[in-house]
């Protein structure tokens, strides 16, 4: 089975891991990469050279951690024929 895409979510604090992850997964594993950063994308140093960055706002009134954890799983339903690798941004 070939994994087509890798997806991560991140708060601004952990967004520094995106550039190295997207580079490694894209260049060496041949995967398209997707990042769902929560918060203000302009506060992050994220490049779209090796993957797509889709800014997502936090939902007011809900805890932030569950949003970060579960929305990367939820997002994949948009492409049901794609084989996804779902990861944590801080694990290389």
Coordinates of C-alpha atoms in Angstrom, one line a residue:
X1 CA 0.0 0.0 0.0
X2 CA 1.3 3.4 -0.9
X3 CA 0.6 6.3 1.5
X4 CA -0.4 9.3 -0.5
X5 CA -0.5 12.1 2.0
X6 CA 0.6 13.0 5.5
X7 CA -1.4 15.3 7.7
X8 CA -0.6 17.2 10.9
X9 CA -2.3 19.8 13.1
X10 CA -0.4 22.3 15.1
X11 CA -0.7 25.2 17.4
X12 CA 1.5 28.2 16.8
X13 CA 3.9 26.9 19.5
X14 CA 4.7 23.7 17.7
X15 CA 4.6 25.0 14.1
X16 CA 8.4 25.0 13.9
X17 CA 8.3 21.3 13.2
X18 CA 6.3 21.7 10.0
X19 CA 9.2 22.8 7.7
X20 CA 11.4 19.8 8.5
X21 CA 8.5 17.3 8.6
X22 CA 7.1 18.4 5.2
X23 CA 10.6 18.4 3.7
X24 CA 11.4 14.9 4.9
X25 CA 8.1 13.3 4.1
X26 CA 7.8 14.9 0.7
X27 CA 11.4 14.6 -0.5
X28 CA 12.3 11.1 0.9
X29 CA 8.9 9.4 1.2
X30 CA 7.1 11.0 -1.8
X31 CA 4.1 12.0 0.2
X32 CA 2.1 15.2 -0.2
X33 CA 1.9 17.0 3.1
X34 CA -0.9 18.9 4.8
X35 CA -0.7 21.1 7.9
X36 CA -3.7 22.4 9.7
X37 CA -2.3 25.2 11.9
X38 CA -4.6 26.6 14.6
X39 CA -4.2 30.2 15.5
X40 CA -2.8 32.9 13.3
X41 CA -0.8 31.4 10.4
X42 CA 1.1 34.7 10.1
X43 CA 2.6 34.1 13.6
X44 CA 4.2 30.9 12.3
X45 CA 7.3 30.4 10.2
X46 CA 5.7 27.8 7.9
X47 CA 6.6 27.3 4.2
X48 CA 4.3 25.8 1.6
X49 CA 7.3 24.6 -0.5
X50 CA 6.8 21.0 0.5
X51 CA 3.1 20.9 1.4
X52 CA -0.2 22.7 1.8
X53 CA -0.9 24.9 4.8
X54 CA -4.6 25.4 5.6
X55 CA -5.3 27.8 8.5
X56 CA -8.0 26.7 10.9
X57 CA -9.4 28.9 13.7
X58 CA -10.1 27.5 17.1
X59 CA -13.7 27.0 18.0
X60 CA -14.6 29.4 20.9
X61 CA -15.8 27.6 24.0
X62 CA -14.2 24.3 23.2
X63 CA -10.9 23.0 24.7
X64 CA -8.0 23.5 22.3
X65 CA -6.3 20.1 22.7
X66 CA -9.2 18.0 21.5
X67 CA -9.5 20.2 18.5
X68 CA -5.9 19.7 17.6
X69 CA -6.1 15.9 18.1
X70 CA -9.3 15.1 16.4
X71 CA -9.6 17.5 13.5
X72 CA -6.6 15.9 11.7
X73 CA -8.7 12.7 11.6
X74 CA -11.9 14.5 10.6
X75 CA -10.2 16.4 7.8
X76 CA -9.3 13.2 5.9
X77 CA -12.9 12.5 5.2
X78 CA -12.7 15.2 2.5
X79 CA -10.6 12.7 0.4
X80 CA -11.9 9.2 1.1
X81 CA -9.9 7.6 -1.7
X82 CA -6.6 9.0 -0.4
X83 CA -4.4 6.9 1.9
X84 CA -3.4 9.1 4.8
X85 CA -0.6 9.0 7.4
X86 CA -1.8 10.9 10.4
X87 CA 0.9 12.1 12.6
X88 CA 1.9 14.4 15.5
X89 CA 3.9 17.4 14.4
X90 CA 6.5 17.1 17.1
X91 CA 7.5 13.5 16.2
X92 CA 10.1 13.1 13.5

